[in-house]
Amino acid sequence: MATGGDRKTDAKDALHVAQVALFRHDLRPVVREDQTTMLRLLTERRDDLVHERTRVLNRLHAVLRDLLPGGAPTGLSADKAAALMKGIRPVTATDNCRRDIARDLLADLRRLDRQVKENEAEMRDAVTATRTTLTTLPGLGTVLAAKVIGHIGDVSRFPTEHHFASYTGSAPLDASSGNNVRHRLNTGGNRALNSVLHTIAVCQIRDGGRGQDYYLRKISEGKTPSEARRALKRRLSNVVYRIMKRDQRSHLAQAA
């Protein structure tokens, strides 16, 4: 930009920026920040918080196990831990240290619980703002919908259901031999989205309905449980794709 005796002007600044953009190829392109980006950031942050909460909870459980005669029960929560700690009467300096650490960990746990709750509230508002109908699919709640939208972005970049399934890692790989038709696990694709499809499949198999019917039909056809579950995931990938395409058409029609 202009320095020294040159008079600094907006025109000179604009020219300089244009010259830099023309000759510098390592600069990050400017893209529009939207709900998709926000949802990806929120889901990634939630994953970090949940991971940290699990670590703190496990550590707190280990400390309480050493403080309580009968050990600490499973299924520990912040409130349950606080109730247990009220009855602790340390008799040694070491136990005093353990109690202090437990108090710190309990404070960390409460903070993380609050942060997860706040994150999910913000995520819920962001998902609602997209006007998605993904949450009508059994087993797919707000958090999973946020992950799908955050990772997929513009669904029109996938020409077909097969392209979409390849991206989600749900398209099975052929492992047939002779007359034995088999498919093996696809370990490629977007693993976060693959995990979402797995969670939906497990919920549908457990809760009944069309997903369970499809799974049981595959079992009756001679598929192993793992193969039947993978087949359901592939089917769910198609369903998610169709919902997102339908939503996109609806939004475009409303904007016209």
Short mmCIF file of C-alpha atoms in Angstrom, two decimals:
data_model
loop_
_atom_site.label_atom_id
_atom_site.label_comp_id
_atom_site.label_asym_id
_atom_site.label_seq_id
_atom_site.Cartn_x
_atom_site.Cartn_y
_atom_site.Cartn_z
CA MET A 1 0.00 0.00 0.00
CA ALA A 2 1.05 3.61 -0.46
CA THR A 3 3.69 4.81 1.98
CA GLY A 4 6.16 7.67 2.35
CA GLY A 5 5.39 10.70 0.26
CA ASP A 6 2.64 9.03 -1.79
CA ARG A 7 -0.87 9.94 -0.86
CA LYS A 8 -2.76 6.87 0.32
CA THR A 9 -6.04 6.35 -1.57
CA ASP A 10 -8.72 3.66 -1.73
CA ALA A 11 -7.96 3.21 -5.42
CA LYS A 12 -4.28 2.49 -4.74
CA ASP A 13 -5.23 0.08 -1.96
CA ALA A 14 -7.63 -1.74 -4.26
CA LEU A 15 -4.97 -1.99 -6.96
CA HIS A 16 -2.46 -3.39 -4.49
CA VAL A 17 -4.94 -6.00 -3.22
CA ALA A 18 -5.72 -7.02 -6.80
CA GLN A 19 -2.02 -7.39 -7.59
CA VAL A 20 -1.46 -9.56 -4.51
CA ALA A 21 -4.44 -11.75 -5.38
CA LEU A 22 -3.17 -12.12 -8.94
CA PHE A 23 0.35 -13.26 -8.08
CA ARG A 24 -0.16 -15.01 -4.71
CA HIS A 25 -1.62 -18.48 -5.15
CA ASP A 26 -1.22 -19.57 -1.53
CA LEU A 27 -3.94 -17.29 -0.17
CA ARG A 28 -7.07 -18.86 1.25
CA PRO A 29 -10.10 -18.11 -0.95
CA VAL A 30 -12.89 -16.09 0.63
CA VAL A 31 -16.09 -18.11 0.93
CA ARG A 32 -19.48 -17.25 2.35
CA GLU A 33 -19.92 -18.36 5.94
CA ASP A 34 -23.34 -19.96 6.34
CA GLN A 35 -25.42 -22.32 8.48
CA THR A 36 -23.50 -25.30 7.11
CA THR A 37 -20.20 -23.97 8.43
CA MET A 38 -21.79 -23.08 11.76
CA LEU A 39 -23.24 -26.57 12.18
CA ARG A 40 -19.93 -28.23 11.38
CA LEU A 41 -18.17 -26.03 13.94
CA LEU A 42 -20.83 -26.71 16.57
CA THR A 43 -20.77 -30.49 16.07
CA GLU A 44 -16.97 -30.58 16.17
CA ARG A 45 -17.03 -28.54 19.37
CA ARG A 46 -19.64 -30.86 20.88
CA ASP A 47 -17.51 -33.89 20.04
CA ASP A 48 -14.57 -32.25 21.83
CA LEU A 49 -16.70 -31.42 24.88
CA VAL A 50 -18.20 -34.91 25.10
CA HIS A 51 -14.74 -36.48 24.78
CA GLU A 52 -13.39 -34.24 27.54
CA ARG A 53 -16.44 -34.95 29.73
CA THR A 54 -15.88 -38.70 29.39
CA ARG A 55 -12.23 -38.29 30.38
CA VAL A 56 -13.11 -36.19 33.45
CA LEU A 57 -15.91 -38.55 34.47
CA ASN A 58 -13.63 -41.59 34.25
CA ARG A 59 -10.99 -39.82 36.32
CA LEU A 60 -13.56 -38.77 38.93
CA HIS A 61 -14.87 -42.32 39.13
CA ALA A 62 -11.34 -43.63 39.73
CA VAL A 63 -10.68 -41.11 42.53
CA LEU A 64 -14.02 -41.83 44.23
CA ARG A 65 -13.36 -45.55 43.98
CA ASP A 66 -10.30 -45.06 46.17
CA LEU A 67 -12.19 -42.84 48.62
CA LEU A 68 -15.33 -44.92 49.13
CA PRO A 69 -15.20 -48.27 50.98
CA GLY A 70 -17.54 -49.97 48.51
CA GLY A 71 -16.19 -48.18 45.48
CA ALA A 72 -18.04 -45.76 43.22
CA PRO A 73 -21.13 -47.00 41.34
CA THR A 74 -21.32 -47.03 37.55
CA GLY A 75 -23.56 -44.57 35.74
CA LEU A 76 -22.03 -41.66 37.64
CA SER A 77 -23.32 -38.13 37.09
CA ALA A 78 -22.39 -34.78 38.61
CA ASP A 79 -25.32 -34.88 41.04
CA LYS A 80 -24.64 -38.49 42.06
CA ALA A 81 -20.96 -37.72 42.59
CA ALA A 82 -21.81 -34.67 44.71
CA ALA A 83 -24.13 -36.78 46.89
CA LEU A 84 -21.43 -39.42 47.38
CA MET A 85 -18.83 -36.83 48.30
CA LYS A 86 -20.98 -35.46 51.12
CA GLY A 87 -20.42 -38.68 53.03
CA ILE A 88 -16.64 -38.77 52.60
CA ARG A 89 -14.62 -38.24 55.79
CA PRO A 90 -10.90 -38.38 54.95
CA VAL A 91 -8.68 -39.83 57.68
CA THR A 92 -5.30 -39.45 55.98
CA ALA A 93 -3.47 -36.67 54.15
CA THR A 94 -3.62 -38.77 50.99
CA ASP A 95 -7.40 -39.05 51.23
CA ASN A 96 -7.61 -35.30 51.80
CA CYS A 97 -5.70 -34.85 48.56
CA ARG A 98 -8.03 -37.26 46.78
CA ARG A 99 -11.08 -35.35 48.04
CA ASP A 100 -9.65 -32.04 46.82
CA ILE A 101 -8.98 -33.54 43.40
CA ALA A 102 -12.49 -35.01 43.34
CA ARG A 103 -13.94 -31.56 44.07
CA ASP A 104 -11.95 -30.06 41.21
CA LEU A 105 -13.06 -32.82 38.86
CA LEU A 106 -16.68 -32.38 39.93
CA ALA A 107 -16.44 -28.66 39.14
CA ASP A 108 -14.98 -29.55 35.73
CA LEU A 109 -17.80 -32.03 35.12
CA ARG A 110 -20.50 -29.48 35.95
CA ARG A 111 -18.86 -26.94 33.66
CA LEU A 112 -18.70 -29.43 30.80
CA ASP A 113 -22.33 -30.46 31.34
CA ARG A 114 -23.32 -26.81 31.10
CA GLN A 115 -21.22 -26.26 27.97
CA VAL A 116 -22.68 -29.31 26.23
CA LYS A 117 -26.20 -28.11 27.06
CA GLU A 118 -25.46 -24.61 25.72
CA ASN A 119 -23.84 -26.06 22.60
CA GLU A 120 -26.85 -28.27 21.87
CA ALA A 121 -29.26 -25.36 22.35
CA GLU A 122 -27.31 -23.30 19.82
CA MET A 123 -27.14 -26.31 17.52
CA ARG A 124 -30.90 -26.82 17.77
CA ASP A 125 -31.53 -23.21 16.72
CA ALA A 126 -29.09 -23.53 13.81
CA VAL A 127 -30.71 -26.77 12.59
CA THR A 128 -34.17 -25.18 12.81
CA ALA A 129 -32.92 -22.23 10.74
CA THR A 130 -32.03 -24.59 7.87
CA ARG A 131 -35.66 -25.78 7.68
CA THR A 132 -34.44 -29.34 7.22
CA THR A 133 -36.81 -32.30 7.45
CA LEU A 134 -34.01 -34.76 8.21
CA THR A 135 -35.23 -35.11 11.79
CA THR A 136 -38.41 -36.81 10.52
CA LEU A 137 -36.27 -39.89 9.86
CA PRO A 138 -36.49 -42.28 12.85
CA GLY A 139 -33.19 -42.41 14.74
CA LEU A 140 -31.95 -39.08 13.36
CA GLY A 141 -32.17 -36.35 15.99
CA THR A 142 -30.91 -32.79 16.12
CA VAL A 143 -27.24 -33.61 16.77
CA LEU A 144 -27.05 -36.15 13.94
CA ALA A 145 -28.92 -33.83 11.57
CA ALA A 146 -26.42 -31.09 12.39
CA LYS A 147 -23.55 -33.45 11.54
CA VAL A 148 -25.12 -34.45 8.23
CA ILE A 149 -25.79 -30.87 7.13
CA GLY A 150 -22.44 -29.66 8.41
CA HIS A 151 -20.46 -32.28 6.51
CA ILE A 152 -22.56 -32.43 3.33
CA GLY A 153 -23.17 -28.75 2.70
CA ASP A 154 -24.63 -28.40 -0.79
CA VAL A 155 -26.15 -31.79 -1.62
CA SER A 156 -26.33 -30.88 -5.33
CA ARG A 157 -22.60 -31.63 -5.60
CA PHE A 158 -23.58 -35.32 -5.55
CA PRO A 159 -25.18 -36.21 -8.93
CA THR A 160 -26.62 -39.55 -7.77
CA GLU A 161 -27.37 -41.64 -4.71
CA HIS A 162 -24.32 -43.76 -5.53
CA HIS A 163 -22.01 -40.73 -5.46
CA PHE A 164 -23.52 -39.77 -2.12
CA ALA A 165 -23.09 -43.32 -0.75
CA SER A 166 -19.45 -43.36 -1.86
CA TYR A 167 -18.87 -40.15 0.06
CA THR A 168 -20.55 -41.48 3.21
CA GLY A 169 -18.60 -44.75 2.97
CA SER A 170 -21.83 -46.76 2.90
CA ALA A 171 -21.41 -48.15 -0.62
CA PRO A 172 -20.34 -51.79 0.00
CA LEU A 173 -17.28 -53.18 -1.75
CA ASP A 174 -17.69 -56.35 -3.79
CA ALA A 175 -15.98 -59.37 -2.21
CA SER A 176 -17.75 -62.10 -4.19
CA SER A 177 -16.08 -65.40 -5.01
CA GLY A 178 -17.58 -67.72 -7.63
CA ASN A 179 -21.28 -68.12 -6.91
CA ASN A 180 -20.87 -66.72 -3.41
CA VAL A 181 -21.98 -63.07 -3.57
CA ARG A 182 -20.54 -61.10 -0.67
CA HIS A 183 -19.65 -57.51 0.12
CA ARG A 184 -17.05 -56.29 2.55
CA LEU A 185 -16.84 -53.24 4.76
CA ASN A 186 -16.04 -49.96 3.05
CA THR A 187 -13.50 -48.17 5.26
CA GLY A 188 -13.31 -45.14 2.98
CA GLY A 189 -15.52 -42.10 2.72
CA ASN A 190 -16.41 -39.57 5.37
CA ARG A 191 -16.17 -41.49 8.65
CA ALA A 192 -18.21 -38.94 10.60
CA LEU A 193 -21.14 -39.42 8.22
CA ASN A 194 -20.63 -43.18 8.22
CA SER A 195 -20.87 -43.09 12.01
CA VAL A 196 -24.14 -41.14 11.74
CA LEU A 197 -25.62 -43.78 9.43
CA HIS A 198 -24.43 -46.53 11.79
CA THR A 199 -26.15 -44.85 14.74
CA ILE A 200 -29.41 -44.45 12.81
CA ALA A 201 -29.26 -48.09 11.70
CA VAL A 202 -28.68 -49.36 15.25
CA CYS A 203 -31.59 -47.26 16.55
CA GLN A 204 -33.96 -48.47 13.83
CA ILE A 205 -32.99 -52.12 14.31
CA ARG A 206 -33.61 -51.75 18.04
CA ASP A 207 -36.82 -49.70 17.91
CA GLY A 208 -38.71 -51.54 15.18
CA GLY A 209 -40.40 -50.22 12.07
CA ARG A 210 -39.24 -50.26 8.45
CA GLY A 211 -35.56 -50.32 9.34
CA GLN A 212 -35.93 -53.39 11.52
CA ASP A 213 -38.11 -55.09 8.89
CA TYR A 214 -35.48 -54.48 6.22
CA TYR A 215 -32.69 -55.75 8.50
CA LEU A 216 -34.59 -58.94 9.37
CA ARG A 217 -35.39 -59.54 5.70
CA LYS A 218 -31.69 -59.40 4.88
CA ILE A 219 -30.97 -61.85 7.71
CA SER A 220 -33.59 -64.23 6.28
CA GLU A 221 -31.84 -63.97 2.90
CA GLY A 222 -28.68 -65.40 4.47
CA LYS A 223 -26.83 -62.21 5.34
CA THR A 224 -24.79 -62.07 8.53
CA PRO A 225 -25.86 -59.45 11.10
CA SER A 226 -22.95 -57.22 10.04
CA GLU A 227 -23.83 -57.57 6.37
CA ALA A 228 -27.50 -56.88 7.04
CA ARG A 229 -26.60 -53.78 9.04
CA ARG A 230 -24.35 -52.53 6.24
CA ALA A 231 -27.18 -53.07 3.76
CA LEU A 232 -29.46 -50.99 5.98
CA LYS A 233 -26.85 -48.24 6.18
CA ARG A 234 -26.67 -48.16 2.37
CA ARG A 235 -30.45 -47.87 2.22
CA LEU A 236 -30.43 -45.11 4.83
CA SER A 237 -27.81 -43.24 2.82
CA ASN A 238 -30.29 -43.18 -0.08
CA VAL A 239 -33.06 -41.96 2.22
CA VAL A 240 -30.92 -39.14 3.64
CA TYR A 241 -29.89 -38.11 0.12
CA ARG A 242 -33.51 -38.00 -1.07
CA ILE A 243 -34.62 -35.97 1.95
CA MET A 244 -31.85 -33.42 1.40
CA LYS A 245 -32.63 -33.18 -2.33
CA ARG A 246 -36.33 -32.74 -1.57
CA ASP A 247 -35.57 -30.04 0.99
CA GLN A 248 -33.34 -28.26 -1.51
CA ARG A 249 -36.06 -28.28 -4.19
CA SER A 250 -38.58 -26.99 -1.67
CA HIS A 251 -36.33 -24.14 -0.56
CA LEU A 252 -35.56 -23.14 -4.16
CA ALA A 253 -39.26 -23.15 -5.03
CA GLN A 254 -40.06 -20.93 -2.05
CA ALA A 255 -37.28 -18.53 -2.98
CA ALA A 256 -38.47 -18.23 -6.59
#
